[in-house]
PDB file of C-alpha atoms and ligand atoms in Angstrom:
ATOM      1  CA  MET A   1      14.381 -13.227   1.624  1.00  0.00           C
ATOM      2  CA  ASP A   2      14.549 -11.461   4.532  1.00  0.00           C
ATOM      3  CA  VAL A   3      13.079  -8.222   4.222  1.00  0.00           C
ATOM      4  CA  PHE A   4      15.824  -5.826   5.343  1.00  0.00           C
ATOM      5  CA  GLU A   5      17.627  -7.764   2.036  1.00  0.00           C
ATOM      6  CA  ALA A   6      14.588  -6.856  -0.044  1.00  0.00           C
ATOM      7  CA  MET A   7      14.755  -3.159   0.889  1.00  0.00           C
ATOM      8  CA  ASP A   8      18.448  -2.949   0.855  1.00  0.00           C
ATOM      9  CA  THR A   9      18.547  -4.260  -3.104  1.00  0.00           C
ATOM     10  CA  CYS A  10      15.111  -2.956  -3.853  1.00  0.00           C
ATOM     11  CA  THR A  11      16.612  -0.959  -6.934  1.00  0.00           C
ATOM     12  CA  ALA A  12      14.159   0.651  -9.669  1.00  0.00           C
ATOM     13  CA  MET A  13      14.197  -1.497 -12.367  1.00  0.00           C
ATOM     14  CA  ARG A  14      13.625  -0.261 -16.091  1.00  0.00           C
ATOM     15  CA  TYR A  15      15.065  -3.165 -18.247  1.00  0.00           C
ATOM     16  CA  PHE A  16      12.852  -6.126 -18.211  1.00  0.00           C
ATOM     17  CA  LYS A  17      12.761  -9.086 -19.901  1.00  0.00           C
ATOM     18  CA  GLU A  18       9.642  -9.586 -21.419  1.00  0.00           C
ATOM     19  CA  ASP A  19       8.304 -13.123 -19.811  1.00  0.00           C
ATOM     20  CA  PRO A  20       4.889 -12.399 -18.698  1.00  0.00           C
ATOM     21  CA  VAL A  21       4.430 -12.439 -14.790  1.00  0.00           C
ATOM     22  CA  PRO A  22       1.899 -14.661 -13.798  1.00  0.00           C
ATOM     23  CA  ARG A  23      -1.139 -13.524 -12.729  1.00  0.00           C
ATOM     24  CA  GLU A  24      -0.819 -15.274  -9.476  1.00  0.00           C
ATOM     25  CA  VAL A  25       2.415 -13.297  -9.148  1.00  0.00           C
ATOM     26  CA  LEU A  26       1.097 -10.012  -9.942  1.00  0.00           C
ATOM     27  CA  GLU A  27      -2.013 -11.064  -7.497  1.00  0.00           C
ATOM     28  CA  LYS A  28       0.879 -11.637  -4.562  1.00  0.00           C
ATOM     29  CA  LEU A  29       1.796  -7.816  -5.372  1.00  0.00           C
ATOM     30  CA  ILE A  30      -1.907  -6.463  -4.680  1.00  0.00           C
ATOM     31  CA  TYR A  31      -2.001  -8.589  -1.579  1.00  0.00           C
ATOM     32  CA  ALA A  32       1.113  -7.256  -0.332  1.00  0.00           C
ATOM     33  CA  ALA A  33       0.213  -3.774  -1.013  1.00  0.00           C
ATOM     34  CA  THR A  34      -3.549  -4.000   0.870  1.00  0.00           C
ATOM     35  CA  ARG A  35      -1.603  -5.334   3.514  1.00  0.00           C
ATOM     36  CA  ALA A  36      -0.209  -1.534   4.678  1.00  0.00           C
ATOM     37  CA  SER A  37      -1.049   1.088   6.957  1.00  0.00           C
ATOM     38  CA  ASN A  38      -3.654   3.269   5.683  1.00  0.00           C
ATOM     39  CA  PRO A  39      -5.451   6.386   7.367  1.00  0.00           C
ATOM     40  CA  GLY A  40      -8.167   4.845   9.450  1.00  0.00           C
ATOM     41  CA  ASN A  41      -8.016   1.618   7.767  1.00  0.00           C
ATOM     42  CA  SER A  42     -10.250   3.512   5.363  1.00  0.00           C
ATOM     43  CA  GLN A  43      -8.290   1.310   2.170  1.00  0.00           C
ATOM     44  CA  GLY A  44      -9.499   3.806  -0.202  1.00  0.00           C
ATOM     45  CA  TRP A  45      -7.324   2.255  -2.703  1.00  0.00           C
ATOM     46  CA  ALA A  46      -7.925   0.588  -5.969  1.00  0.00           C
ATOM     47  CA  PHE A  47      -5.231  -1.043  -8.300  1.00  0.00           C
ATOM     48  CA  LEU A  48      -5.546  -1.527 -12.202  1.00  0.00           C
ATOM     49  CA  VAL A  49      -3.261  -4.340 -13.691  1.00  0.00           C
ATOM     50  CA  ILE A  50      -2.669  -3.258 -17.423  1.00  0.00           C
ATOM     51  CA  ASP A  51      -1.234  -6.551 -19.196  1.00  0.00           C
ATOM     52  CA  ASP A  52      -3.067  -6.324 -22.375  1.00  0.00           C
ATOM     53  CA  PRO A  53      -0.968  -5.933 -25.281  1.00  0.00           C
ATOM     54  CA  GLN A  54      -3.320  -3.366 -27.111  1.00  0.00           C
ATOM     55  CA  VAL A  55      -3.980  -1.059 -23.876  1.00  0.00           C
ATOM     56  CA  LYS A  56      -0.497  -0.931 -23.618  1.00  0.00           C
ATOM     57  CA  GLN A  57       0.548  -0.179 -27.035  1.00  0.00           C
ATOM     58  CA  ILE A  58      -1.909   2.866 -26.705  1.00  0.00           C
ATOM     59  CA  VAL A  59      -0.766   3.679 -23.585  1.00  0.00           C
ATOM     60  CA  GLY A  60       2.753   3.467 -24.656  1.00  0.00           C
ATOM     61  CA  ASP A  61       2.173   5.515 -27.628  1.00  0.00           C
ATOM     62  CA  LYS A  62       0.342   8.568 -25.794  1.00  0.00           C
ATOM     63  CA  VAL A  63       2.970   8.444 -23.294  1.00  0.00           C
ATOM     64  CA  LEU A  64       5.783   8.919 -25.436  1.00  0.00           C
ATOM     65  CA  GLN A  65       3.886  11.208 -27.100  1.00  0.00           C
ATOM     66  CA  GLY A  66       3.952  13.423 -24.121  1.00  0.00           C
ATOM     67  CA  MET A  67       7.717  12.550 -22.965  1.00  0.00           C
ATOM     68  CA  ALA A  68       9.059  13.521 -26.544  1.00  0.00           C
ATOM     69  CA  PRO A  69       9.665  17.251 -25.803  1.00  0.00           C
ATOM     70  CA  PHE A  70      11.769  16.351 -22.272  1.00  0.00           C
ATOM     71  CA  PHE A  71      13.976  13.761 -24.055  1.00  0.00           C
ATOM     72  CA  ALA A  72      14.528  16.033 -26.807  1.00  0.00           C
ATOM     73  CA  ASN A  73      15.405  19.021 -24.560  1.00  0.00           C
ATOM     74  CA  ARG A  74      16.568  17.177 -21.090  1.00  0.00           C
ATOM     75  CA  PRO A  75      20.148  18.080 -19.706  1.00  0.00           C
ATOM     76  CA  PRO A  76      22.831  15.674 -19.110  1.00  0.00           C
ATOM     77  CA  GLY A  77      22.493  13.837 -15.412  1.00  0.00           C
ATOM     78  CA  GLN A  78      24.552  15.785 -12.960  1.00  0.00           C
ATOM     79  CA  ASP A  79      26.708  12.805 -12.946  1.00  0.00           C
ATOM     80  CA  GLY A  80      27.364   9.016 -14.120  1.00  0.00           C
ATOM     81  CA  VAL A  81      24.637   7.771 -11.750  1.00  0.00           C
ATOM     82  CA  GLU A  82      21.817  10.488 -12.217  1.00  0.00           C
ATOM     83  CA  GLU A  83      22.497  10.209 -16.495  1.00  0.00           C
ATOM     84  CA  ARG A  84      22.012   6.141 -16.216  1.00  0.00           C
ATOM     85  CA  MET A  85      18.732   7.119 -14.327  1.00  0.00           C
ATOM     86  CA  LEU A  86      17.745   9.504 -16.833  1.00  0.00           C
ATOM     87  CA  GLN A  87      18.593   6.971 -19.594  1.00  0.00           C
ATOM     88  CA  GLY A  88      17.053   4.139 -17.874  1.00  0.00           C
ATOM     89  CA  ALA A  89      13.840   6.326 -17.308  1.00  0.00           C
ATOM     90  CA  GLU A  90      14.236   6.776 -21.056  1.00  0.00           C
ATOM     91  CA  HIS A  91      14.342   3.259 -22.058  1.00  0.00           C
ATOM     92  CA  LEU A  92      11.572   2.575 -19.882  1.00  0.00           C
ATOM     93  CA  ALA A  93       8.733   5.139 -21.285  1.00  0.00           C
ATOM     94  CA  LYS A  94      10.202   4.285 -25.000  1.00  0.00           C
ATOM     95  CA  ASN A  95       9.340   0.465 -24.342  1.00  0.00           C
ATOM     96  CA  PHE A  96       6.086   0.914 -22.193  1.00  0.00           C
ATOM     97  CA  ALA A  97       4.162  -1.890 -24.208  1.00  0.00           C
ATOM     98  CA  LYS A  98       7.008  -4.133 -23.747  1.00  0.00           C
ATOM     99  CA  VAL A  99       6.681  -4.247 -19.829  1.00  0.00           C
ATOM    100  CA  PRO A 100       5.057  -6.958 -18.903  1.00  0.00           C
ATOM    101  CA  ALA A 101       2.502  -5.379 -16.543  1.00  0.00           C
ATOM    102  CA  TRP A 102       1.982  -2.043 -15.514  1.00  0.00           C
ATOM    103  CA  ILE A 103      -0.154  -1.558 -11.605  1.00  0.00           C
ATOM    104  CA  VAL A 104      -1.866   1.984 -11.501  1.00  0.00           C
ATOM    105  CA  GLY A 105      -2.226   2.760  -7.867  1.00  0.00           C
ATOM    106  CA  MET A 106      -5.227   4.521  -7.279  1.00  0.00           C
ATOM    107  CA  ALA A 107      -7.455   6.458  -4.184  1.00  0.00           C
ATOM    108  CA  ARG A 108     -10.678   7.187  -3.790  1.00  0.00           C
ATOM    109  CA  LYS A 109     -11.332  10.922  -1.573  1.00  0.00           C
ATOM    110  CA  VAL A 110     -13.035   8.886   1.499  1.00  0.00           C
ATOM    111  CA  TYR A 111     -10.959  10.129   4.713  1.00  0.00           C
ATOM    112  CA  PRO A 112     -11.617  11.599   7.079  1.00  0.00           C
ATOM    113  CA  PRO A 113     -15.591  10.570   6.487  1.00  0.00           C
ATOM    114  CA  HIS A 114     -17.043  13.067   8.162  1.00  0.00           C
ATOM    115  CA  ASP A 115     -14.343  15.775   5.671  1.00  0.00           C
ATOM    116  CA  PRO A 116     -12.404  13.911   3.225  1.00  0.00           C
ATOM    117  CA  GLN A 117      -8.976  15.741   2.292  1.00  0.00           C
ATOM    118  CA  GLU A 118      -6.796  15.127  -0.953  1.00  0.00           C
ATOM    119  CA  SER A 119      -3.926  14.346   1.110  1.00  0.00           C
ATOM    120  CA  PHE A 120      -5.252  11.473   2.498  1.00  0.00           C
ATOM    121  CA  MET A 121      -5.474   9.666  -1.056  1.00  0.00           C
ATOM    122  CA  HIS A 122      -1.584  10.246  -1.342  1.00  0.00           C
ATOM    123  CA  SER A 123      -1.224   8.564   2.524  1.00  0.00           C
ATOM    124  CA  THR A 124      -3.066   5.685   0.943  1.00  0.00           C
ATOM    125  CA  ILE A 125      -1.561   4.597  -2.024  1.00  0.00           C
ATOM    126  CA  TYR A 126       1.947   5.385  -1.247  1.00  0.00           C
ATOM    127  CA  PRO A 127       2.779   2.743   1.834  1.00  0.00           C
ATOM    128  CA  ALA A 128       0.632   0.515  -0.483  1.00  0.00           C
ATOM    129  CA  ALA A 129       2.904   0.869  -3.504  1.00  0.00           C
ATOM    130  CA  GLN A 130       6.125   0.359  -1.498  1.00  0.00           C
ATOM    131  CA  ASN A 131       4.573  -2.750   0.265  1.00  0.00           C
ATOM    132  CA  MET A 132       4.153  -3.968  -3.170  1.00  0.00           C
ATOM    133  CA  ILE A 133       7.874  -3.162  -4.398  1.00  0.00           C
ATOM    134  CA  VAL A 134       9.283  -4.588  -1.458  1.00  0.00           C
ATOM    135  CA  ALA A 135       7.409  -8.107  -1.937  1.00  0.00           C
ATOM    136  CA  ALA A 136       8.281  -7.742  -5.375  1.00  0.00           C
ATOM    137  CA  ARG A 137      11.865  -7.557  -4.950  1.00  0.00           C
ATOM    138  CA  ALA A 138      11.767 -10.550  -2.408  1.00  0.00           C
ATOM    139  CA  MET A 139      10.075 -12.803  -5.489  1.00  0.00           C
ATOM    140  CA  GLY A 140      12.616 -11.949  -7.902  1.00  0.00           C
ATOM    141  CA  VAL A 141      10.288  -9.643  -9.456  1.00  0.00           C
ATOM    142  CA  GLY A 142      11.658  -6.000 -10.857  1.00  0.00           C
ATOM    143  CA  THR A 143       9.645  -2.796 -10.375  1.00  0.00           C
ATOM    144  CA  CYS A 144       9.758   0.744 -11.121  1.00  0.00           C
ATOM    145  CA  PHE A 145       7.839   3.831  -9.484  1.00  0.00           C
ATOM    146  CA  THR A 146       6.640   6.276 -11.764  1.00  0.00           C
ATOM    147  CA  THR A 147       4.442   8.972 -12.661  1.00  0.00           C
ATOM    148  CA  PHE A 148       5.459  10.183 -16.328  1.00  0.00           C
ATOM    149  CA  PRO A 149       2.232   7.773 -17.813  1.00  0.00           C
ATOM    150  CA  GLY A 150       0.046  10.209 -16.247  1.00  0.00           C
ATOM    151  CA  HIS A 151       0.396  11.956 -19.640  1.00  0.00           C
ATOM    152  CA  ALA A 152      -2.048   9.035 -20.885  1.00  0.00           C
ATOM    153  CA  GLU A 153      -4.219   9.122 -17.861  1.00  0.00           C
ATOM    154  CA  PRO A 154      -7.619  10.008 -20.023  1.00  0.00           C
ATOM    155  CA  GLU A 155      -6.478   7.531 -22.498  1.00  0.00           C
ATOM    156  CA  ILE A 156      -6.030   4.779 -19.566  1.00  0.00           C
ATOM    157  CA  ARG A 157      -9.501   5.966 -18.648  1.00  0.00           C
ATOM    158  CA  GLU A 158     -11.342   5.716 -21.297  1.00  0.00           C
ATOM    159  CA  LEU A 159      -9.778   2.246 -22.587  1.00  0.00           C
ATOM    160  CA  CYS A 160      -9.854   0.734 -19.077  1.00  0.00           C
ATOM    161  CA  ASN A 161     -13.349   2.257 -17.636  1.00  0.00           C
ATOM    162  CA  VAL A 162     -12.187   3.926 -14.718  1.00  0.00           C
ATOM    163  CA  PRO A 163     -14.680   5.106 -12.473  1.00  0.00           C
ATOM    164  CA  GLU A 164     -14.702   8.753 -12.135  1.00  0.00           C
ATOM    165  CA  ASP A 165     -13.787   8.785  -8.098  1.00  0.00           C
ATOM    166  CA  LEU A 166     -10.684   7.408  -8.535  1.00  0.00           C
ATOM    167  CA  HIS A 167      -7.657   9.523  -8.972  1.00  0.00           C
ATOM    168  CA  MET A 168      -4.553   7.851 -10.310  1.00  0.00           C
ATOM    169  CA  PHE A 169      -1.355   8.315  -8.496  1.00  0.00           C
ATOM    170  CA  VAL A 170       1.088   5.781  -9.157  1.00  0.00           C
ATOM    171  CA  TYR A 171       2.027   3.406 -12.324  1.00  0.00           C
ATOM    172  CA  VAL A 172       4.562   0.390 -10.906  1.00  0.00           C
ATOM    173  CA  ALA A 173       6.205  -0.764 -14.083  1.00  0.00           C
ATOM    174  CA  VAL A 174       6.479  -4.692 -13.308  1.00  0.00           C
ATOM    175  CA  GLY A 175       8.463  -7.617 -14.956  1.00  0.00           C
ATOM    176  CA  TYR A 176      11.507  -9.997 -14.860  1.00  0.00           C
ATOM    177  CA  PRO A 177      14.658  -8.269 -14.415  1.00  0.00           C
ATOM    178  CA  GLN A 178      16.994  -7.998 -17.419  1.00  0.00           C
ATOM    179  CA  ARG A 179      19.616  -6.210 -14.920  1.00  0.00           C
ATOM    180  CA  ARG A 180      20.499  -7.137 -11.780  1.00  0.00           C
ATOM    181  CA  PHE A 181      19.681  -5.985  -8.394  1.00  0.00           C
ATOM    182  CA  MET A 182      22.006  -3.411  -6.789  1.00  0.00           C
ATOM    183  CA  PRO A 183      22.190  -2.472  -3.211  1.00  0.00           C
ATOM    184  CA  VAL A 184      20.512   0.950  -3.225  1.00  0.00           C
ATOM    185  CA  LYS A 185      22.456   4.102  -2.130  1.00  0.00           C
ATOM    186  CA  ARG A 186      21.209   6.294   0.303  1.00  0.00           C
ATOM    187  CA  LYS A 187      22.522   9.020   2.559  1.00  0.00           C
ATOM    188  CA  PRO A 188      24.163   7.380   5.959  1.00  0.00           C
ATOM    189  CA  MET A 189      22.021   7.316   8.551  1.00  0.00           C
ATOM    190  CA  GLU A 190      23.917  10.138  10.652  1.00  0.00           C
ATOM    191  CA  GLU A 191      22.880  12.409   8.027  1.00  0.00           C
ATOM    192  CA  VAL A 192      19.288  11.549   8.550  1.00  0.00           C
ATOM    193  CA  LEU A 193      19.030  10.611  12.043  1.00  0.00           C
ATOM    194  CA  THR A 194      18.420  12.651  14.734  1.00  0.00           C
ATOM    195  CA  TRP A 195      17.474  11.628  18.689  1.00  0.00           C
ATOM    196  CA  ASN A 196      14.910  13.603  20.737  1.00  0.00           C
ATOM    197  CA  ARG A 197      16.783  17.307  19.689  1.00  0.00           C
ATOM    198  CA  PHE A 198      18.280  18.681  16.337  1.00  0.00           C
TER     199      PHE A 198
HETATM  200  C1  LIG B   1       6.939   8.919  -6.480  1.00  0.00           C
HETATM  201  C2  LIG B   1       7.928   8.146  -7.293  1.00  0.00           C
HETATM  202  C3  LIG B   1       8.087   8.381  -8.878  1.00  0.00           C
HETATM  203  C4  LIG B   1       8.872   7.919  -9.327  1.00  0.00           C
HETATM  204  N1  LIG B   1       8.652   8.202 -10.914  1.00  0.00           N
HETATM  205  C5  LIG B   1       9.648   7.838 -11.782  1.00  0.00           C
HETATM  206  C6  LIG B   1       9.607   8.294 -13.130  1.00  0.00           C
HETATM  207  O1  LIG B   1       8.684   8.739 -13.498  1.00  0.00           O
HETATM  208  N2  LIG B   1      10.439   7.302 -13.923  1.00  0.00           N
HETATM  209  C7  LIG B   1      11.448   6.799 -13.280  1.00  0.00           C
HETATM  210  O2  LIG B   1      12.416   5.940 -14.157  1.00  0.00           O
HETATM  211  N3  LIG B   1      11.704   6.277 -11.568  1.00  0.00           N
HETATM  212  C8  LIG B   1      10.875   6.989 -10.777  1.00  0.00           C
HETATM  213  N4  LIG B   1      10.695   6.799  -9.791  1.00  0.00           N
HETATM  214  C9  LIG B   1      11.818   5.638  -9.052  1.00  0.00           C
HETATM  215  C10 LIG B   1      12.868   6.903  -8.442  1.00  0.00           C
HETATM  216  O3  LIG B   1      13.703   7.644  -9.750  1.00  0.00           O
HETATM  217  C11 LIG B   1      14.281   5.975  -7.888  1.00  0.00           C
HETATM  218  O4  LIG B   1      13.263   5.361  -6.675  1.00  0.00           O
HETATM  219  C12 LIG B   1      15.468   6.574  -7.301  1.00  0.00           C
HETATM  220  O5  LIG B   1      15.966   7.250  -8.630  1.00  0.00           O
HETATM  221  C13 LIG B   1      16.715   5.988  -6.436  1.00  0.00           C
HETATM  222  O6  LIG B   1      16.620   5.036  -7.315  1.00  0.00           O
HETATM  223  P1  LIG B   1      16.833   3.611  -6.557  1.00  0.00           P
HETATM  224  O7  LIG B   1      15.318   2.871  -6.033  1.00  0.00           O
HETATM  225  O8  LIG B   1      17.275   2.687  -7.570  1.00  0.00           O
HETATM  226  O9  LIG B   1      17.846   3.383  -5.430  1.00  0.00           O
HETATM  227  C14 LIG B   1      10.176   7.359  -8.980  1.00  0.00           C
HETATM  228  C15 LIG B   1      10.357   6.723  -7.724  1.00  0.00           C
HETATM  229  C16 LIG B   1       8.938   7.557  -6.668  1.00  0.00           C
HETATM  230  C17 LIG B   1       8.960   6.873  -5.013  1.00  0.00           C
END
């Protein structure tokens, strides 16, 4: 698939089939992530793939506990699109354990070497995660960037023995899509592009 077609149709997927995603496919996603640009080529990233059903169940229960107040009190979406997005986000959280794999994007504070800064951890992990979701789309695999599993960070750290110096940033849900990939809806170019001067 052409890379522009993959980017154009790389919608966040929140509904997945339960079929497992083969490890070779998951490894290819990590390969794609690690091709990304990163500060000074410091490559301070690390990726934890969680596909163990027991771990997903424990983490999923904790996530749901953390999200329950939000789901109970959330205001309705401002329009149909936002409401569908919120419903999808709720579905994803409630079905955490059924998502075939979760990839946790993590980073170490290593850049610049003489005075490591927290901001460079973000610069490290987000381009990598974006590479990953575009590569997944090209392989017919659905993904959704999320942050809500942060509610279960202590449990993930303990169950998965995550080293202390790794900071957890993004939790990418991965699976074969149950719904169709759609064109992403973004602002028109004219609204966001300026040549030389505003
Ligand atoms: C850093 C980041 C965090 C996100 N967190 C969540 C999340 O917690 N739950 C969720 O359902 N979607 C999450 N998303 C997905 C966005 O909501 C989604 O990309 C956006 O609504 C646009 O939809 P589209 O990508 O399908 O076009 C996140 C995206 C990013 C980049």
